[in-house]
Structures are given as C-alpha cells and as structure tokens.
Coordinates of N, CA and C in Angstrom, one line a residue:
X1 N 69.8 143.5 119.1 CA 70.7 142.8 118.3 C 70.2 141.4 118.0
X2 N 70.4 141.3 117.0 CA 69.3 139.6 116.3 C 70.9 139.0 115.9
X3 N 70.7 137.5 117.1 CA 71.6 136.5 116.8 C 70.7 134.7 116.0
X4 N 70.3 135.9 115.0 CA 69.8 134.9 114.0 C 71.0 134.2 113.4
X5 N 71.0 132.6 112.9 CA 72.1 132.3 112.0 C 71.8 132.6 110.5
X6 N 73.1 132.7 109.8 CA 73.0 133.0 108.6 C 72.8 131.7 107.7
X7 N 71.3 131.3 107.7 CA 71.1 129.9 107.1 C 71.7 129.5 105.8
X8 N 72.5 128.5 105.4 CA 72.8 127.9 104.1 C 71.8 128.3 103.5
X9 N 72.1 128.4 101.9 CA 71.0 128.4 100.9 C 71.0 127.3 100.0
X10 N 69.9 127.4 99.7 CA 70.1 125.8 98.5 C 71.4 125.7 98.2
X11 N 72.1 126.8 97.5 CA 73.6 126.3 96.4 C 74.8 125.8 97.7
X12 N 74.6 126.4 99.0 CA 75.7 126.1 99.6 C 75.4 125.2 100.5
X13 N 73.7 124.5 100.7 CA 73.7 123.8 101.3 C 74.5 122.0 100.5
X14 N 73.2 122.0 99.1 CA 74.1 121.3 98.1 C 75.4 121.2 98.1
X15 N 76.3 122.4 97.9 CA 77.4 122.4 98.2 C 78.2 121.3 99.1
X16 N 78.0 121.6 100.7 CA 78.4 121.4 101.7 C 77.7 120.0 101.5
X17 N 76.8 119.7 101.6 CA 76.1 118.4 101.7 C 76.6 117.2 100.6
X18 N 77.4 118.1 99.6 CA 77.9 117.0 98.9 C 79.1 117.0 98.7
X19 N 80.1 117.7 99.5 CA 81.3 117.5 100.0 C 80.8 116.7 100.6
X20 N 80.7 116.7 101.8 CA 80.5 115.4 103.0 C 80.4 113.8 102.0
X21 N 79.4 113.7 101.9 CA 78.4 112.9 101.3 C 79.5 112.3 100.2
X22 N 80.2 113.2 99.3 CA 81.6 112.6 98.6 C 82.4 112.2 98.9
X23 N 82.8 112.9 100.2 CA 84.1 112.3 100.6 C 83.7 111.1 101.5
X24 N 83.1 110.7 102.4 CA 82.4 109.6 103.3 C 82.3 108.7 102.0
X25 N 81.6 108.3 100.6 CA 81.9 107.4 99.3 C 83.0 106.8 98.8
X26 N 83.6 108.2 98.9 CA 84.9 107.9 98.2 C 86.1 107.0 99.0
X27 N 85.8 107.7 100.1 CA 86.7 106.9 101.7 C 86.2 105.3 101.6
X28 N 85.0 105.2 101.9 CA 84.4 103.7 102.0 C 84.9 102.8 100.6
X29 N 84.7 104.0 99.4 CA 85.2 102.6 98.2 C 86.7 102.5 98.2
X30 N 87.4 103.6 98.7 CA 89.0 103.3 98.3 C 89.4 102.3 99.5
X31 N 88.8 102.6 100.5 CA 89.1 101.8 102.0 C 88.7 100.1 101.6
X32 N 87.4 100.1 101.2 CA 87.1 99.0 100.7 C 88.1 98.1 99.9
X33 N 88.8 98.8 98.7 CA 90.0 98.1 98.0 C 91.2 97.8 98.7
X34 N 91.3 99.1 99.4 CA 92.6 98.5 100.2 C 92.5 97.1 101.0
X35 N 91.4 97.1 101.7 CA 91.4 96.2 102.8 C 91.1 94.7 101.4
X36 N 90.2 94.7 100.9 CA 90.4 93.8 99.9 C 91.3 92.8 99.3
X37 N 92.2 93.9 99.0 CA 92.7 93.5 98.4 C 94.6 93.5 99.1
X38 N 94.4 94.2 99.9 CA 96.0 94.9 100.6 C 96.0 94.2 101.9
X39 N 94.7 93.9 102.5 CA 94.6 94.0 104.4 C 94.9 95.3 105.1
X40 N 95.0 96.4 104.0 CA 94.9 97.7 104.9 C 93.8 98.4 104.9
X41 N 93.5 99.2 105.7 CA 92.2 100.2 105.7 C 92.7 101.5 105.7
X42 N 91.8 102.2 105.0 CA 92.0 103.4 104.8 C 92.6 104.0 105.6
X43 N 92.9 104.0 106.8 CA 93.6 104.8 107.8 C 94.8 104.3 108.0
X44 N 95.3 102.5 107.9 CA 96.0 102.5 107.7 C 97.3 103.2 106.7
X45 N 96.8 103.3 105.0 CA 96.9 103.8 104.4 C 97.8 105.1 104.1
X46 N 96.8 105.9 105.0 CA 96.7 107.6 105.6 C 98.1 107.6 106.3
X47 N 97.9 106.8 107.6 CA 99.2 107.0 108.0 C 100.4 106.5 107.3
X48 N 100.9 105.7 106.5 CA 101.7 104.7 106.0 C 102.2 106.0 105.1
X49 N 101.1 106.5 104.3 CA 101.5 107.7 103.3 C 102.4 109.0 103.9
X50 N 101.5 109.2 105.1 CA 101.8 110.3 106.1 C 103.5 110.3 106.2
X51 N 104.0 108.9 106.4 CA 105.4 108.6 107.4 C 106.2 108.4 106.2
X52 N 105.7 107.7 105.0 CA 106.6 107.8 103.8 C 106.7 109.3 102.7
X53 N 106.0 109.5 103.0 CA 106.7 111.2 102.5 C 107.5 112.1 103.0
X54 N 108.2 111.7 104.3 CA 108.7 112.8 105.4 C 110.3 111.6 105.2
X55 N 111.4 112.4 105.3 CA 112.4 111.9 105.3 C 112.8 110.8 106.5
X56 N 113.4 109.6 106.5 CA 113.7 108.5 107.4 C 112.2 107.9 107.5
X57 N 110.5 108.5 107.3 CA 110.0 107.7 107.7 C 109.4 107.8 108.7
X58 N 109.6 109.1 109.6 CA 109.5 109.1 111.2 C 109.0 110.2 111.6
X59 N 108.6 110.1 112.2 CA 107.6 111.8 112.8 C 107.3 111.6 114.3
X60 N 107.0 112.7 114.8 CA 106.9 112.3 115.9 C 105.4 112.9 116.3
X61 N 105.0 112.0 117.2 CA 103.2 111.7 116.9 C 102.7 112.6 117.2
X62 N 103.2 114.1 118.1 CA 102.2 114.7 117.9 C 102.0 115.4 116.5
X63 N 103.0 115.6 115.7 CA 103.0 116.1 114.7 C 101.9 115.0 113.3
X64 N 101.9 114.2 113.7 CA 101.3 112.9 113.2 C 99.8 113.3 113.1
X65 N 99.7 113.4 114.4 CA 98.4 114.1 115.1 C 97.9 115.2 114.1
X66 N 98.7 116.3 114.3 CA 98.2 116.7 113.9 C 97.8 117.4 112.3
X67 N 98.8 117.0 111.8 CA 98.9 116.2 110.1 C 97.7 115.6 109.6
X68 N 97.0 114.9 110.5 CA 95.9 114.0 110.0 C 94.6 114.4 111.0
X69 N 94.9 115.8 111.7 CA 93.7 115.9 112.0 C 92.7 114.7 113.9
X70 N 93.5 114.2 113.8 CA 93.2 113.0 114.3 C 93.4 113.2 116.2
X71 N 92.3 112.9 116.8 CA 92.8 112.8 118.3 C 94.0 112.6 119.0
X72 N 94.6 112.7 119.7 CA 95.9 111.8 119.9 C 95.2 110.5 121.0
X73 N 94.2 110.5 121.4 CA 93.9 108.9 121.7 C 93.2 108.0 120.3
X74 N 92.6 108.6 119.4 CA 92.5 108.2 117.8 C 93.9 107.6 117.5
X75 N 94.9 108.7 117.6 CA 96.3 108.0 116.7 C 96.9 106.8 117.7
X76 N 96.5 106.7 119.2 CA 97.1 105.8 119.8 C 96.9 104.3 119.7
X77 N 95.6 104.4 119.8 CA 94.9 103.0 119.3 C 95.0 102.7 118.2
X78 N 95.1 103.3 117.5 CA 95.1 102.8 116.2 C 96.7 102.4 115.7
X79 N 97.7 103.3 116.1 CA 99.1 103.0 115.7 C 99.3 101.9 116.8
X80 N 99.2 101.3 117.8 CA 99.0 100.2 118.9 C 98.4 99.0 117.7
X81 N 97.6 99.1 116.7 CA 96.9 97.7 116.0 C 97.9 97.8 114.6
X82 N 98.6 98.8 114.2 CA 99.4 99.0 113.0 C 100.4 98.2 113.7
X83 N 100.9 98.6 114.9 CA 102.4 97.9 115.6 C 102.3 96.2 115.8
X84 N 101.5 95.8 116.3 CA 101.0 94.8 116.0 C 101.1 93.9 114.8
X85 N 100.9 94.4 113.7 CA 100.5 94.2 112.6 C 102.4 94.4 112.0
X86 N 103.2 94.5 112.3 CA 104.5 95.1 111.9 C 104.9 96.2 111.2
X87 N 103.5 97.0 111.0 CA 103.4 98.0 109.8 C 104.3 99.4 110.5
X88 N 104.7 99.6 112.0 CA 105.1 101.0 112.1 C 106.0 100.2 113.5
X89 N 106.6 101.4 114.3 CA 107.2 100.9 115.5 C 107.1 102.5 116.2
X90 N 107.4 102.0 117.4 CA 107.3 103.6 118.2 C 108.0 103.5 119.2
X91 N 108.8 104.9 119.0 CA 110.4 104.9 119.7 C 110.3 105.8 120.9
X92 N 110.6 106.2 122.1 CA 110.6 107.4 122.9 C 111.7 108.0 122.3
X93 N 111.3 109.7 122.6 CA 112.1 110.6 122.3 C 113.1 111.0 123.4
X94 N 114.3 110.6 122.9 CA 115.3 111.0 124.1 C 115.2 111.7 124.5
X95 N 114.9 113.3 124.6 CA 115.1 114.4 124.5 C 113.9 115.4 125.3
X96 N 113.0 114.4 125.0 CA 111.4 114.4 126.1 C 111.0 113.3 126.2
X97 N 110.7 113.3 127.5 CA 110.2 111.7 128.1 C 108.8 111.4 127.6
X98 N 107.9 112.9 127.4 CA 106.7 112.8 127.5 C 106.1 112.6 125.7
X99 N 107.5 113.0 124.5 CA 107.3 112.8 123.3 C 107.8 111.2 122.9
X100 N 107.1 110.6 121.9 CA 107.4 109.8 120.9 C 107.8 109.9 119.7
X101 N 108.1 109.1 118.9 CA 108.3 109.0 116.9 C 107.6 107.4 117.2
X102 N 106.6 108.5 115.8 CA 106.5 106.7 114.7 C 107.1 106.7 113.8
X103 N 107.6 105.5 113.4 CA 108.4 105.3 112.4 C 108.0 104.3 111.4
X104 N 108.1 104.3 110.1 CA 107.5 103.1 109.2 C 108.3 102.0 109.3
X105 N 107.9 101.0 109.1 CA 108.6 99.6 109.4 C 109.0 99.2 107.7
X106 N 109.8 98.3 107.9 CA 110.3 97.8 105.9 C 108.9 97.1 105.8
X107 N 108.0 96.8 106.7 CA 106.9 95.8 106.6 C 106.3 96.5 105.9
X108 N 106.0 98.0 106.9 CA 105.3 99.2 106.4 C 105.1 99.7 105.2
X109 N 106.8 100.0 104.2 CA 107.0 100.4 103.2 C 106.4 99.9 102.3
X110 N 106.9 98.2 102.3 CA 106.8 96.5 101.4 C 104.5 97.1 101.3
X111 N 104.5 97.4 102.6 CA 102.5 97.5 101.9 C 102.1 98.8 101.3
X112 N 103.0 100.0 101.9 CA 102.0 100.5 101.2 C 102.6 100.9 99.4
X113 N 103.5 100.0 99.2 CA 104.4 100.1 97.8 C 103.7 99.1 97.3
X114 N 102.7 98.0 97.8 CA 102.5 97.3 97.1 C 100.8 97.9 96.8
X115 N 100.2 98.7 97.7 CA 98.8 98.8 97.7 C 98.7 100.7 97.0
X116 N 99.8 101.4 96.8 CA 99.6 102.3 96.2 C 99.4 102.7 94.5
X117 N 99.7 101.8 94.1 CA 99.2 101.7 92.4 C 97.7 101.4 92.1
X118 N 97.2 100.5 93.2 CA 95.7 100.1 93.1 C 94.9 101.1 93.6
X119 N 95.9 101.9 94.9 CA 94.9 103.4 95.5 C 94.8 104.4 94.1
X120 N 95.9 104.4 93.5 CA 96.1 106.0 92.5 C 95.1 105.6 91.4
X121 N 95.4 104.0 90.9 CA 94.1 103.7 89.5 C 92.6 103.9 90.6
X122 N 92.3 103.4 91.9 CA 90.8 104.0 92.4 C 90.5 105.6 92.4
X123 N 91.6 106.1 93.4 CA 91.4 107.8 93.2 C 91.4 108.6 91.4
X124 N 91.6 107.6 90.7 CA 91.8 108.1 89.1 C 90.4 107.8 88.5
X125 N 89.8 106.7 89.0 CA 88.8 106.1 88.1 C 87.5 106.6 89.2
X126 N 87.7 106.4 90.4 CA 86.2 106.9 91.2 C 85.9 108.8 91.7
X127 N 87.4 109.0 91.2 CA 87.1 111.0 91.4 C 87.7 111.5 90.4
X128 N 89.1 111.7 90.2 CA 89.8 112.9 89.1 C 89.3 112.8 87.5
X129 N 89.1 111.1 87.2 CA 88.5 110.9 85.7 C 87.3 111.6 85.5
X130 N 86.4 111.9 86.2 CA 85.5 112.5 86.5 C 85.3 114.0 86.2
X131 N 86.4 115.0 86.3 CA 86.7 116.1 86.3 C 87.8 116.4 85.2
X132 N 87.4 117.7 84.7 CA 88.2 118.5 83.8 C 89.5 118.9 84.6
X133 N 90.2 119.6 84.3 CA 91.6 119.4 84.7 C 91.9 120.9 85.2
X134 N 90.8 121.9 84.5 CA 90.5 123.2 85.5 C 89.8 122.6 86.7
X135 N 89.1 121.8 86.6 CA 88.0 121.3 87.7 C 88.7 121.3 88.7
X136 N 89.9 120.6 88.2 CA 90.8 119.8 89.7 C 91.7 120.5 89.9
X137 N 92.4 122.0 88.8 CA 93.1 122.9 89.6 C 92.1 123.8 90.4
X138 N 91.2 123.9 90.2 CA 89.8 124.8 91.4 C 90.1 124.3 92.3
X139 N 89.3 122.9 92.7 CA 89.5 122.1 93.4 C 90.6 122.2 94.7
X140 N 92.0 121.5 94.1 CA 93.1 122.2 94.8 C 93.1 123.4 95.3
X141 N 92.7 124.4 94.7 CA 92.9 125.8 94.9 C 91.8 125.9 96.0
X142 N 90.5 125.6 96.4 CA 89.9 126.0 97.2 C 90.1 124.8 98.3
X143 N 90.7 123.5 98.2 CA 90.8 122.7 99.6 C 92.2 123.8 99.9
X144 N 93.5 124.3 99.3 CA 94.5 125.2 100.1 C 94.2 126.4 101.0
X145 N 93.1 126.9 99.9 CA 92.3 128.2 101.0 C 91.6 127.7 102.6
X146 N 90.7 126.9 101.9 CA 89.9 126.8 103.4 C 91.1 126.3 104.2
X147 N 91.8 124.7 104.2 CA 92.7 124.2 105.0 C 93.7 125.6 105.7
X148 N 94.1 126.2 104.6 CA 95.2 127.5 105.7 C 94.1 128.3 106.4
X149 N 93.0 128.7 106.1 CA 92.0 129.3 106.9 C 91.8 128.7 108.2
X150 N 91.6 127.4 108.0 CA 91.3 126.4 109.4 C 92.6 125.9 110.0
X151 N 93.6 126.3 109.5 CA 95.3 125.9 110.4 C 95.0 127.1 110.9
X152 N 94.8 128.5 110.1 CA 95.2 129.2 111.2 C 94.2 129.7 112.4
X153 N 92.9 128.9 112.2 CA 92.1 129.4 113.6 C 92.7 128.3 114.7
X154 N 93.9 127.7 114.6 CA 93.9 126.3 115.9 C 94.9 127.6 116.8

C-alpha cells in the first residue's frame, strides 16, 4: 500500500497559495487603516463586529472562541487589552462558575460605528471592486462549502 501524498498541482497550488497570500494583504492593509486611523486593529475590529451582530452585544467566550476560530488563551489576552481599553467588559456566568460573557461596551459600539464606514469603503476598494459580482457570488458559495465542511470535522 503506497502512502504517497496527493501533491498539489500547479492550478491548486496557485490556488491555495494565493488564498493565503490574499488574505495575510488584505488583513495587513484593512488592519493598517483601522489602527491609523481608528486605534483599532484588525482583531480588535473582528471582535467588536463579532458582539455587535448578536443581540444585547454579549456572547459568551467560549462561543466567541469559537466563532472566530481563535484559541481561548488567544481570546483572553487579547479581550484583557480590549478591557483595558474600555472597548468590551466581562461578566461571570451565574449559572457556571467556570463560563463567562463578553459584552460590548457603549465605548465599544461609539468605535466600531465610527471605524466601520472606512472598513466597508477598504473591503470595497482593496477586494469586491475588483471582482464581477458572479465572482463574489462563487466566492461566497465556495468559502460556505469548505467553512460547513470544516465545522463539521471539529
């Protein structure tokens, strides 16, 4: 039995290589404007987005976690320098000693309301302007496939 790998080919190495390689760009320029211009960083951002799309604002971190993919010692340090900063707060869960919620702060909302018009004109002008508008229903369509593919191997 041959446990050779099934090597990438040119089209899918390309492929894959410039996913990466796109998104690592695109992260550094939009992160770059935030912090520029906002004092936020892209992860700031990420989470701020994360907590304001979900009703009250509040989630509780491991779902935070795992929403964003992110360590839970990643999301601790990091929501520890947001709290700091007045941008979130974090509450123990009555109900389990061992669970938390984060929650967005008015601080929270006040930035990322003020730095999300300058994110949508960068994500407009440094990716989607870029692409045809089948391009970016594909697009969509194959980040929903793989993402439910890779939820459901956890």
């Amino acid at each position: 039995m041959s446990d050779s790998p099934r090597w990438l080919t040119t089209t899918e190495e390309r492929a894959w290589r410039g996913l990466l390689r796109m998104n690592d760009v695109l992260v550094n320029r939009t992160g770059r404007s935030l912090q520029g211009e906002f004092g936020l960083s892209g992860a700031d951002y990420t989470v701020l987005a994360e907590l304001t799309r979900v009703p009250g604002g509040r989630l509780r971190m491991v779902e935070l976690s795992r929403t964003l993919a992110w360590e839970k010692s990643r999301l601790s340090h990091h929501l520890a320098r947001m709290m700091k900063r007045g941008l979130v707060e974090r509450t123990e869960c009555a109900d389990d000693r061992r669970g938390a919620y984060v929650t967005v702060t008015l601080q929270g909302r006040e930035a990322i309301a003020a730095a999300a018009p300058q994110h949508v004109a960068d994500v407009r002008a440094l990716f989607l302007d870029h692409l045809t508008p089948g391009q970016i229903t594909l697009l969509a369509e194959i980040s929903d496939l793989v993402l439910e593919k890779l939820s459901s191997d956890d």
